[in-house]
Structure formats: C-alpha cells, structure tokens
C-alpha cells in the first residue's frame, strides 16, 4: 500500500497534488454509496422524476399519443374547472367515497384492535381473520365477488328476503352503487387494525393501572390515555389510508365494468383518468388530471400535518 | 512482530465538532497501551482512527513507520476486538474465525490450521461448530479475541472488551488478556473507562479528556506524579481529595487557615498569594498519630467498613469534604471529630490552570 | 370459563371470565361476518350451474360439483393455466427485482456514507407519497418508444430499479437494527462494502427480505392496472386480466365458473398468507404502510 508515495520534497506541485488527492479521496469515500444506489437513482430519474416532469409538461398540451403535442397553456386546467361535468362528478364521487369510508374503516380498525388488545386467547387467529380481507381485497376476484354480493339476486338481497325485505339492485342503482364500494373498503379494515394493535401495545399497562387506582372509568381511560397516546398512530393511519383511498381503482372498474356507471355513480377519479388517457387518448388532459390529484393529496397531507398540533400528542 | 504507532497532530472533526484536538502520541512496539478517560473523551474515536474505521481529518498516522491515513482498515495489519464482540450471528464459531482469512483468499487447509491453533490457544475448540448465540459471555469474548488472533496481526486493538461481562469474569479475562500479551508480545491498544483496568493491565496509560491527551506514562508514574488535577482525580480510587489553598511562602501554603509546609519544588514557580489546589489521596491521610504534619480536624459524616480497610467521609470546618482510606478496622463513629495528618511527600499542588506546580 | 357466568349483567366488568366470554362471542360473530362473503364465493363455485342464485345466501350447496372449475378453466379462448403461468412468471421476476434493487438501495441508505445521502433519502421518502398516476403517461410513452407495450417488460423491468420506495423503506428500517459493529468487524476482516452486503447484511436480513418478497409477490399478482394498460395480447394475460375478460365474455350467465376461477386466483395469496402470516403482520406493524 504505497499511498505515501509523495515525499515532502516534492512541494513544487504539492498543491495540485493535494487537490488530486482530495478528489481521489472524495471518490473513494463516495463511490460505494453511489454504486449501491445506482439502480434506484436510475429508476428515480428515468421512471419517477423524469416522467413526473414530463406529465407536468404534457398537462399543458393537447397530447393524444399519436401527434406531437401542442402547447395549450392552462387550457386543460381551465376546462376541468369550468366545462367538464364528468370531472366534477368524479370529484364528488371520490370525495364522498373517502369521507364515508375513512371514518368507518378507521373506527372499526380501532374498535377491533382494542378488543384484541385485552390479552385474549386466540389473538393470532382473530388477527389473521380480520387481516385476510385486506390482503385479498385489491384483487379482481374480490371485486367480482362484490358485484355478485350486491347484485339484484345476490347474497345480500337473499338475506334481506329472509326477513321479508325486497332489496334493490344495489350495483345497478346509482343511489346505492357507491355505498357497495364503501362497504368493500370498510371490509378491509385489517391493515390499519394491525397498525393500531402495534400502537396499543406500546402503551404501558401500568398507565392504565395507575389510572384505575385513581378511579378513572373505562371511558375516561379511553379518552384520556388511549386516544392521546395513540394519536400519532391514528394520524399516520388516517393520512396513509386516505391517500390510498384517493387512488382506488380496481373495485370501481370491475364493479362498473370499466364505465364508472351507472350514471357516473362509481366514476372514481382514477377511473376517469384512465378513461381519458387510455379510452379517449386525451393524454394531455389526463396528465392534468394526474397533477390535480397530486395537488389534492399534497393539500390534504399539508393540512393534516398542520392539524397535528391540535390533536396529535407526541412525546418529548 | 511488534510494530510502533505514531500519531502526529491527529485531528478528528464531525462536521463542526472537533472531537480529537491534535493528538501527538508514540506507541512503542510490543507495549500494552491503555487509552483511558471519561465517556466522550475521544478514546474510542482515537482507537477507531487507528483501526481505519474513522477517517482522519487532519494530521498523520504512521504504523510501523508507514503513513496509514488513507489505507483501508484491513490492510493496516490490525485486528480489533469490539465491545459487543460483533460476532457474526449467522456463522458458526469456526466460520467466524475463518471469515477474515477466507476474505483474504487464504488456502483452505491453512485456514483450518490457523483456526484450530487459535481455538486451542483460547480453549474454545469444543465450541467451533456452535453459533455465537449458544455461547456464554466469556466464551463469546474468547471467540472475539480468537477472531483477531487467527489473522496474525501486528497490532491488537481492544474497544472496552470487558464492559459487557460481570465483575468476576472481568477480572478473569483481564488476566487472560495480559497473559496473551505476554505470550504474543504484539503491540496492543486497549480502550477503557475503568481506571482499575488501566492500572492493572497497562505498560503505558494514555489519559484522554475532551479529545486531548492529558498525560502519558506508566501506571505508577500517573499515580505518583499526575501532570494535572484531572489525571490526579481520575487515577486512583477513591478519588484524590482537593482542597482550596493559597501559597504564603516559597515552601508553605495555607489550607483554610492551616499552614502547611511543603518542599519548594512541590510548588514550582507559582507566585505568592495565588489560589491553588492542594491534593492528597485518601490513602495518604492518617487519622491522628504523630507522623507528618497536621492538616486540621474534620467531623465524620459516614464510615464504611470494608474489612481490610475503612473509608471515612468527613467534613472540614471550612466546609470542604474529604475522604480518608485507612488500613485495617477502625472504631470511629459518625459525628466524631478526628485530627488529620499527612506526609508532605505524598501531597500534590495544582495551579489556577489545574496543572501540577511541581518543578 | 363459565363458572362465573351466573354473575349479574351489571357486574360484568368485575368478572374477567364473563367479560372475555362476551368479547369472544363478539369477535367470533365479527369474524364470521368478515369471512362470510369469501365462504359464499367458495360455496358458489362448488354449486351446479342450474342452482344459479337459488342457493341464496346459504353457504351449503345443494350438491357439490367441481364442474365449474373444469369448465371455467377453459371459459375464455385461452386456458386459465396459461394465465396462471404468466402471472407466476411476472410476479416471480418482479419480486426478484424488487428484493434485489431495494436491498441495494436500502444498504446504501442505512450503512454507507456518501455526500448527499440525506438528500436522496428524503427524495426517496417523498416518492412514497407520490401517486403513480403522475408518472403513468410519460412512462407509457417511454415504454411505447422502447417497443415494450404489449410485453411484460413494463411490469417487470421497473422493479429492478427499485421504483417502489416502500420496500426500500421497509429494509432501511430493518438494516438500521443490525449492529453496526458487525459491519466494522467485517471491514476489519477485509470485506469490501459489496462483500459486507451479501455475506453479512443479507444473511442477517432474511426475515425482512422474505417480507418484502411476499408483499412484492402478492401485489404483483393482484395488480390489475399495470397489465390492463400494457398487455393486450391474450397470450400474455395475467390471471387478473383473465378474470376481467371472463366477465366481459360471459356476463353473469356462468357466474359459478367465474367464482371458481376467482377462488383459484386467490389461492396463491391465501397460501402465502397461511404460511407467512407472521412476516406479513410484522411487516405492516413495523412500517405501518399500505394494505
């Protein structure tokens, strides 16, 4: 290892030597990190950042996949805001879906997690059963199943018939179709439940014991101990699940046969985006839709974070 | 087989924070050197810089006369034993010992010979097929040492290797490491925060504080002639007593009204009337009797009977507290007032800059 | 369990046995509700076609037959065997890519020192939140220009560039838990970063690699959107696309065959779930992400 080949006598070009040495040294120190990171870096630039900027540009054009895009300024965004009733209804459907499914899903998740967090026997079995729908839920098979469950002659109506109620055709009735998808979403409360369970386990039991000794009732313990200490987890679940809900696609596509019908009642935002991009080949407009989705998610996330100081309790 | 190490103005900076502030050090070949100091003093960082695990921000590191600043850790001829042992949990003991040699591309039969030899030396042969998980703390410690032995390094580094063991095992391993050094004769550097380990094992102790070397010397040198107040307080247990004092003559100081005669050389060139610190070890104070000179009286706060010796915690009229370690068993009680005496040859004086005044 | 059951309802909370009995009843009822739809689908797939919806909500078929499976297997022009094989290939290749590329990046983020590490790490976390729709169209154009549309490449190749930051994040969390002294010991033993990665890091990370592999496999298997966009040749269809074209070609007339194929499409996921449940649940609990 003859790194010390430089003798102090060679002070003449010592400075440039030192410079070269420091470059070599910097290379030696940084090269392994960047080599290991190389696949991700390539992916990041070519498949994430590049395309994201590309779609930002395309959103300002009338790109249709075949001809070179013409720059149209903010026309796509203006059309969205003023002249696209389908966009408005997709927005309405998506927000309704999020607003309805999120509290129910998280509520169930928390309630079941608290029931499971009592040192019951058979916890792994219950946990597995409740988690299974979350794991299967995204597949086409489950969407297919949902279609049949809520069909005019499906399982739900057969059950209702037993108690003498003639149910509507849930799927093909625009008044109800969205609710079937809300139920599907709530049915998959398993993964937030597991996160809640992990969070509940972090709360030291002696805190509850101390509270019981102080005579705090169960509901008081829930409001004064469980909720505040769990609030970071609740916040986390809320943000992640909401973003996932905004991105939901498969169930709406399968249940409505790709149309978002009946009468746009299941036209999820992403489904509309898909139709515009790959059905009508309005790629420019679809790109604008994608960026609006990003902005909605960003605003939602920002507000969620801003709200944390009013209700999320952190240690330290 | 023994190799010298020189550090010249070695500096380590983590961003703006300078943790090693220009250390100059000569480590003699074949010596057992201990870096000791309180936590955060930079002793581990210094060791890791020698090992090549931390880069050197400034200054030069020479090992065996060659500059090693930018040489990769594995090429410095160094082996290191880590505090947590850092045994590979997914490999058997045999594989743990062999791994470095395999990496270096040593022939298989040669690896086998060296692994078995090292295992023999450390009496871990029967554990070779086991995983580290199945070993006790002491056995893991041996494996960790074995892993460094097989590589036949010029220099051994130990980073607080005994701190995870219980007290009894610690004493036992201390002896074993010392014996190992005797037999192998390699240069060894050992980091610890425990001054007892330092005193018992070292040929040379390097006391560090805040990234600077406070003193280098043999254990007894540090005990007898500490260079400054920090070393005086750090080496020896119980800690040296420090009392505020002032110089009143070339050969006399005043400790809370009590005049004390010292040899002039013990006070060095410090001007009169300067506030100084008077230091005396607990074992050098005598309760009563006629030897030496008087230090004054103190009221006993607490007595600890250790059997072979007795520790007395007392307070002087000035309010200064003091520890006395007396041999044998004393029948002193809490609340009593006892006269204190000492021999001037055993005392130390430190200037306002905390340096020893001695000429 | 029942020796305390005579307690008055008002005192339920004072009797742990009774309380846990009530809890168990509630949870068993809830489990039943949760599983009912899946069991109903399973039962439906075993019913004869004439039964149609005559079975109603019942879970017990009037007679059990596997005809729906044998007929459904060839329900579209192509055998479902083909779709299963395709899905298996795609999911396996994608999984390999994900685990490989993500573990490389995670090792760099967790262990190596280089200029800009924090910056790239923050960007990587940022992509976790980014909806894929934003990259969708330019990616499509890119793959079209490469001639990859109507092949599997767009479904597989990106995984070799660690585009799903979730897996990197998962592994970084795990790698950080491995004592750094092991790396340093390996460094002293003369290992290059590469050798530390595959001789020390990877063997010690088998649990997280398995977790990542399982999630990756399941998500690729279930992926509908990707194949929907990129694959149009039926020879290349995945199971999910096969199911979709089954609906389109037969409507609801042969619903029991559709159910049979749906059940089959869930079986791989279910088996993975059965065997690796613990890894899946720990994976979710530690990163707290996604489904």
Tab-separated table of C-alpha atoms in Angstrom, chain C:
chain	number	residue	atom	x	y	z
C	1	UNK	CA	-64.779	-20.257	31.714
C	2	UNK	CA	-68.435	-20.449	32.743
C	3	UNK	CA	-68.123	-20.748	36.490
C	4	UNK	CA	-68.601	-17.010	36.727
C	5	UNK	CA	-71.395	-16.865	34.214
C	6	UNK	CA	-74.080	-16.571	36.869
C	7	UNK	CA	-72.895	-13.055	37.637
C	8	UNK	CA	-75.391	-10.276	37.145
C	9	UNK	CA	-75.011	-8.430	33.859
C	10	UNK	CA	-74.397	-5.174	35.692
C	11	UNK	CA	-71.349	-6.664	37.288
C	12	UNK	CA	-69.932	-7.990	34.062
C	13	UNK	CA	-66.897	-5.809	34.226
C	14	UNK	CA	-65.979	-7.258	37.592
C	15	UNK	CA	-65.843	-10.741	36.215
C	16	UNK	CA	-62.974	-11.265	33.850
C	17	UNK	CA	-64.220	-14.653	32.651
C	18	UNK	CA	-67.624	-13.353	31.699
C	19	UNK	CA	-66.093	-10.325	30.080
C	20	UNK	CA	-63.746	-12.338	27.942
C	21	UNK	CA	-66.598	-14.702	27.046
C	22	UNK	CA	-68.610	-11.742	25.781
C	23	UNK	CA	-65.595	-10.461	23.878
C	24	UNK	CA	-65.025	-13.841	22.295
C	25	UNK	CA	-68.659	-14.030	21.207
C	26	UNK	CA	-68.448	-10.596	19.640
C	27	UNK	CA	-65.199	-11.377	17.874
C	28	UNK	CA	-66.390	-14.728	16.598
C	29	UNK	CA	-69.532	-13.102	15.218
C	30	UNK	CA	-67.435	-10.389	13.577
C	31	UNK	CA	-65.041	-12.983	12.125
C	32	UNK	CA	-67.996	-14.824	10.677
C	33	UNK	CA	-69.317	-11.671	9.018
C	34	UNK	CA	-65.873	-10.893	7.648
C	35	UNK	CA	-65.361	-14.324	6.166
C	36	UNK	CA	-68.933	-14.885	5.001
C	37	UNK	CA	-68.530	-13.310	1.556
C	38	UNK	CA	-65.434	-15.354	0.813
C	39	UNK	CA	-67.033	-18.562	2.013
C	40	UNK	CA	-70.111	-17.723	-0.014
C	41	UNK	CA	-67.973	-17.392	-3.109
C	42	UNK	CA	-66.295	-20.704	-2.361
C	43	UNK	CA	-69.694	-22.361	-1.902
C	44	UNK	CA	-70.959	-20.743	-5.068
C	45	UNK	CA	-68.065	-22.105	-7.054
C	46	UNK	CA	-69.000	-25.614	-5.952
C	47	UNK	CA	-72.673	-25.293	-6.873
C	48	UNK	CA	-74.069	-26.722	-10.079
C	49	UNK	CA	-74.907	-24.132	-12.720
C	50	UNK	CA	-78.650	-24.848	-12.554
C	51	UNK	CA	-78.581	-23.843	-8.926
C	52	UNK	CA	-77.931	-20.299	-10.114
C	53	UNK	CA	-78.833	-17.980	-7.322
C	54	UNK	CA	-81.266	-20.481	-5.917
C	55	UNK	CA	-78.797	-21.149	-3.159
C	56	UNK	CA	-79.386	-17.625	-1.937
C	57	UNK	CA	-77.275	-16.637	0.989
C	58	UNK	CA	-76.708	-20.181	2.112
C	59	UNK	CA	-73.199	-21.499	2.455
C	60	UNK	CA	-74.127	-25.109	1.844
C	61	UNK	CA	-74.536	-26.097	-1.804
C	62	UNK	CA	-77.471	-28.426	-2.508
C	63	UNK	CA	-74.982	-30.640	-4.265
C	64	UNK	CA	-71.234	-30.300	-4.604
C	65	UNK	CA	-69.649	-30.383	-8.029
C	66	UNK	CA	-66.355	-29.213	-9.443
C	67	UNK	CA	-67.770	-28.745	-12.924
C	68	UNK	CA	-67.474	-25.000	-12.548
C	69	UNK	CA	-63.715	-25.434	-12.163
C	70	UNK	CA	-63.255	-27.763	-15.102
C	71	UNK	CA	-65.404	-25.645	-17.400
C	72	UNK	CA	-64.230	-22.290	-16.120
C	73	UNK	CA	-60.615	-23.302	-16.701
C	74	UNK	CA	-61.367	-23.038	-20.430
C	75	UNK	CA	-64.023	-20.332	-20.042
C	76	UNK	CA	-62.258	-17.862	-22.320
C	77	UNK	CA	-60.431	-18.675	-25.552
C	78	UNK	CA	-57.287	-19.373	-23.602
C	79	UNK	CA	-56.857	-21.826	-20.746
C	80	UNK	CA	-56.558	-20.287	-17.317
C	81	UNK	CA	-53.463	-22.421	-16.921
C	82	UNK	CA	-51.764	-20.032	-19.297
C	83	UNK	CA	-52.833	-17.007	-17.265
C	84	UNK	CA	-51.651	-18.595	-14.053
C	85	UNK	CA	-48.296	-19.403	-15.543
C	86	UNK	CA	-47.988	-15.850	-16.873
C	87	UNK	CA	-48.880	-14.340	-13.522
C	88	UNK	CA	-46.481	-16.628	-11.763
C	89	UNK	CA	-43.629	-15.684	-14.083
C	90	UNK	CA	-44.299	-11.969	-13.882
C	91	UNK	CA	-44.723	-11.982	-10.115
C	92	UNK	CA	-41.571	-14.038	-9.599
C	93	UNK	CA	-39.423	-11.874	-11.824
C	94	UNK	CA	-40.841	-8.691	-10.347
C	95	UNK	CA	-40.265	-9.987	-6.837
C	96	UNK	CA	-36.648	-10.821	-7.556
C	97	UNK	CA	-36.137	-7.334	-8.943
C	98	UNK	CA	-37.804	-5.632	-6.025
C	99	UNK	CA	-35.835	-7.501	-3.400
C	100	UNK	CA	-32.548	-7.109	-5.200
C	101	UNK	CA	-32.799	-3.448	-6.123
C	102	UNK	CA	-34.463	-2.347	-2.905
C	103	UNK	CA	-31.918	-4.104	-0.722
C	104	UNK	CA	-29.053	-2.459	-2.606
C	105	UNK	CA	-30.543	0.991	-2.140
C	106	UNK	CA	-31.506	0.275	1.453
C	107	UNK	CA	-27.976	-0.845	2.257
C	108	UNK	CA	-26.600	2.381	0.829
C	109	UNK	CA	-29.077	4.473	2.812
C	110	UNK	CA	-28.678	2.534	6.036
C	111	UNK	CA	-24.973	1.922	6.082
C	112	UNK	CA	-22.787	3.698	3.569
C	113	UNK	CA	-21.530	7.229	3.937
C	114	UNK	CA	-21.671	9.413	0.913
C	115	UNK	CA	-22.295	13.009	0.080
C	116	UNK	CA	-25.989	13.708	-0.394
C	117	UNK	CA	-27.264	10.671	1.415
C	118	UNK	CA	-29.814	12.588	3.450
C	119	UNK	CA	-30.984	14.441	0.372
C	120	UNK	CA	-31.612	11.276	-1.633
C	121	UNK	CA	-33.204	9.615	1.341
C	122	UNK	CA	-35.675	12.482	1.698
C	123	UNK	CA	-36.478	12.269	-2.013
C	124	UNK	CA	-36.990	8.538	-1.698
C	125	UNK	CA	-39.450	9.083	1.143
C	126	UNK	CA	-41.162	11.730	-0.957
C	127	UNK	CA	-41.856	9.230	-3.714
C	128	UNK	CA	-43.732	7.104	-1.169
C	129	UNK	CA	-46.490	9.703	-1.218
C	130	UNK	CA	-46.486	10.351	-4.948
C	131	UNK	CA	-49.466	8.785	-6.730
C	132	UNK	CA	-48.266	6.716	-9.657
C	133	UNK	CA	-50.754	8.420	-11.971
C	134	UNK	CA	-48.387	11.303	-12.278
C	135	UNK	CA	-45.735	9.188	-13.949
C	136	UNK	CA	-48.167	6.963	-15.774
C	137	UNK	CA	-48.475	8.661	-19.141
C	138	UNK	CA	-44.852	9.617	-19.790
C	139	UNK	CA	-43.862	6.116	-18.665
C	140	UNK	CA	-46.320	4.720	-21.160
C	141	UNK	CA	-44.843	6.886	-23.890
C	142	UNK	CA	-41.353	5.800	-22.873
C	143	UNK	CA	-42.220	2.113	-22.957
C	144	UNK	CA	-44.031	2.562	-26.236
C	145	UNK	CA	-40.951	4.128	-27.768
C	146	UNK	CA	-38.889	1.232	-26.464
C	147	UNK	CA	-41.353	-1.140	-28.128
C	148	UNK	CA	-42.269	-2.642	-24.785
C	149	UNK	CA	-46.018	-2.153	-24.963
C	150	UNK	CA	-47.798	-5.469	-25.179
C	151	UNK	CA	-44.907	-7.220	-23.467
C	152	UNK	CA	-44.279	-7.921	-19.813
C	153	UNK	CA	-41.248	-5.680	-19.657
C	154	UNK	CA	-43.111	-2.607	-18.308
C	155	UNK	CA	-44.426	-4.801	-15.497
C	156	UNK	CA	-41.044	-6.250	-14.587
C	157	UNK	CA	-38.137	-4.009	-15.544
C	158	UNK	CA	-39.056	-1.013	-13.326
C	159	UNK	CA	-38.845	-3.268	-10.284
C	160	UNK	CA	-35.157	-3.764	-10.986
C	161	UNK	CA	-34.766	-0.038	-10.464
C	162	UNK	CA	-36.448	-0.061	-7.065
C	163	UNK	CA	-39.322	2.190	-8.103
C	164	UNK	CA	-41.430	1.060	-5.161
C	165	UNK	CA	-39.919	3.036	-2.301
C	166	UNK	CA	-41.980	1.091	0.204
C	167	UNK	CA	-39.570	-1.821	0.011
C	168	UNK	CA	-36.532	0.405	0.442
C	169	UNK	CA	-38.121	1.973	3.481
C	170	UNK	CA	-39.022	-1.427	4.928
C	171	UNK	CA	-35.460	-2.667	4.541
C	172	UNK	CA	-33.794	0.513	5.790
C	173	UNK	CA	-35.803	0.149	8.985
C	174	UNK	CA	-34.576	-3.403	9.397
C	175	UNK	CA	-30.958	-2.772	8.422
C	176	UNK	CA	-30.708	0.002	10.972
C	177	UNK	CA	-31.473	-2.548	13.655
C	178	UNK	CA	-28.435	-4.665	12.771
C	179	UNK	CA	-25.482	-3.670	14.977
C	180	UNK	CA	-23.044	-1.504	13.119
C	181	UNK	CA	-20.131	-3.221	14.836
C	182	UNK	CA	-20.817	-6.257	12.657
C	183	UNK	CA	-20.088	-4.192	9.566
C	184	UNK	CA	-16.985	-2.834	11.193
C	185	UNK	CA	-15.807	-6.264	12.204
C	186	UNK	CA	-16.300	-7.358	8.608
C	187	UNK	CA	-14.447	-4.272	7.449
C	188	UNK	CA	-11.552	-5.231	9.726
C	189	UNK	CA	-11.800	-8.705	8.257
C	190	UNK	CA	-11.076	-7.149	4.894
C	191	UNK	CA	-14.574	-7.096	3.406
C	192	UNK	CA	-15.495	-4.641	0.681
C	193	UNK	CA	-18.902	-2.969	1.011
C	194	UNK	CA	-20.199	-5.475	-1.534
C	195	UNK	CA	-18.958	-8.440	0.492
C	196	UNK	CA	-20.373	-6.974	3.706
C	197	UNK	CA	-23.686	-6.590	1.887
C	198	UNK	CA	-24.010	-10.136	0.695
C	199	UNK	CA	-22.037	-12.031	3.344
C	200	UNK	CA	-23.196	-10.212	6.464
C	201	UNK	CA	-26.154	-7.955	5.749
C	202	UNK	CA	-28.290	-10.177	3.542
C	203	UNK	CA	-27.957	-13.368	5.620
C	204	UNK	CA	-28.939	-11.408	8.708
C	205	UNK	CA	-31.879	-9.801	6.923
C	206	UNK	CA	-33.675	-12.915	5.763
C	207	UNK	CA	-36.868	-12.005	7.660
C	208	UNK	CA	-37.200	-8.630	6.002
C	209	UNK	CA	-36.175	-9.978	2.606
C	210	UNK	CA	-38.884	-12.601	2.940
C	211	UNK	CA	-41.407	-9.980	3.993
C	212	UNK	CA	-40.521	-7.804	1.030
C	213	UNK	CA	-40.639	-10.776	-1.315
C	214	UNK	CA	-44.061	-11.800	-0.058
C	215	UNK	CA	-45.577	-8.338	-0.339
C	216	UNK	CA	-43.997	-7.873	-3.701
C	217	UNK	CA	-45.335	-11.158	-4.969
C	218	UNK	CA	-48.847	-10.547	-3.693
C	219	UNK	CA	-49.042	-7.023	-5.033
C	220	UNK	CA	-47.754	-8.014	-8.452
C	221	UNK	CA	-50.094	-10.965	-8.507
C	222	UNK	CA	-53.060	-8.758	-7.648
C	223	UNK	CA	-52.017	-5.897	-9.889
C	224	UNK	CA	-54.740	-5.125	-12.365
C	225	UNK	CA	-53.950	-1.639	-13.582
C	226	UNK	CA	-50.492	-2.381	-14.980
C	227	UNK	CA	-51.466	-5.374	-17.099
C	228	UNK	CA	-54.673	-3.609	-18.127
C	229	UNK	CA	-52.678	-0.804	-19.675
C	230	UNK	CA	-49.714	-2.635	-21.100
C	231	UNK	CA	-50.896	-6.097	-22.082
C	232	UNK	CA	-53.416	-6.660	-24.840
C	233	UNK	CA	-52.341	-9.988	-26.351
C	234	UNK	CA	-54.330	-12.678	-24.611
C	235	UNK	CA	-51.317	-14.988	-24.701
C	236	UNK	CA	-49.682	-12.616	-22.259
C	237	UNK	CA	-52.681	-12.103	-19.967
C	238	UNK	CA	-52.337	-12.334	-16.219
C	239	UNK	CA	-54.913	-14.052	-14.048
C	240	UNK	CA	-56.488	-10.724	-13.152
C	241	UNK	CA	-56.927	-9.838	-16.828
C	242	UNK	CA	-58.231	-13.328	-17.474
C	243	UNK	CA	-60.926	-12.813	-14.868
C	244	UNK	CA	-61.830	-9.490	-16.387
C	245	UNK	CA	-62.250	-10.928	-19.866
C	246	UNK	CA	-64.281	-13.750	-18.330
C	247	UNK	CA	-66.775	-11.176	-17.067
C	248	UNK	CA	-66.846	-9.453	-20.423
C	249	UNK	CA	-67.308	-12.621	-22.427
C	250	UNK	CA	-69.889	-14.371	-20.326
C	251	UNK	CA	-71.547	-11.648	-18.299
C	252	UNK	CA	-73.236	-13.166	-15.309
C	253	UNK	CA	-74.545	-16.231	-17.060
C	254	UNK	CA	-71.816	-18.572	-15.876
C	255	UNK	CA	-71.252	-16.940	-12.546
C	256	UNK	CA	-70.277	-20.179	-10.826
C	257	UNK	CA	-67.406	-20.641	-13.288
C	258	UNK	CA	-66.377	-17.053	-12.693
C	259	UNK	CA	-66.441	-17.764	-8.990
C	260	UNK	CA	-64.402	-20.901	-9.460
C	261	UNK	CA	-61.672	-19.018	-11.311
C	262	UNK	CA	-61.814	-16.185	-8.791
C	263	UNK	CA	-61.311	-18.668	-5.992
C	264	UNK	CA	-58.367	-20.168	-7.821
C	265	UNK	CA	-56.844	-16.729	-8.343
C	266	UNK	CA	-56.968	-16.132	-4.590
C	267	UNK	CA	-55.433	-19.449	-3.622
C	268	UNK	CA	-51.773	-18.454	-4.054
C	269	UNK	CA	-52.296	-15.374	-1.903
C	270	UNK	CA	-54.180	-17.399	0.633
C	271	UNK	CA	-51.437	-20.000	0.835
C	272	UNK	CA	-48.775	-17.342	1.287
C	273	UNK	CA	-50.927	-15.795	3.940
C	274	UNK	CA	-51.325	-19.136	5.681
C	275	UNK	CA	-47.610	-19.833	5.813
C	276	UNK	CA	-46.121	-16.375	6.232
C	277	UNK	CA	-48.797	-14.609	8.218
C	278	UNK	CA	-46.383	-13.559	10.939
C	279	UNK	CA	-43.973	-11.921	8.496
C	280	UNK	CA	-46.797	-10.036	6.780
C	281	UNK	CA	-48.211	-8.744	10.029
C	282	UNK	CA	-44.827	-7.719	11.372
C	283	UNK	CA	-44.035	-6.037	8.086
C	284	UNK	CA	-47.159	-3.924	8.348
C	285	UNK	CA	-46.708	-3.202	12.023
C	286	UNK	CA	-43.107	-2.035	11.671
C	287	UNK	CA	-43.523	0.193	8.660
C	288	UNK	CA	-47.194	0.857	9.143
C	289	UNK	CA	-47.783	1.040	5.456
C	290	UNK	CA	-50.354	0.206	2.868
C	291	UNK	CA	-52.714	-2.688	2.791
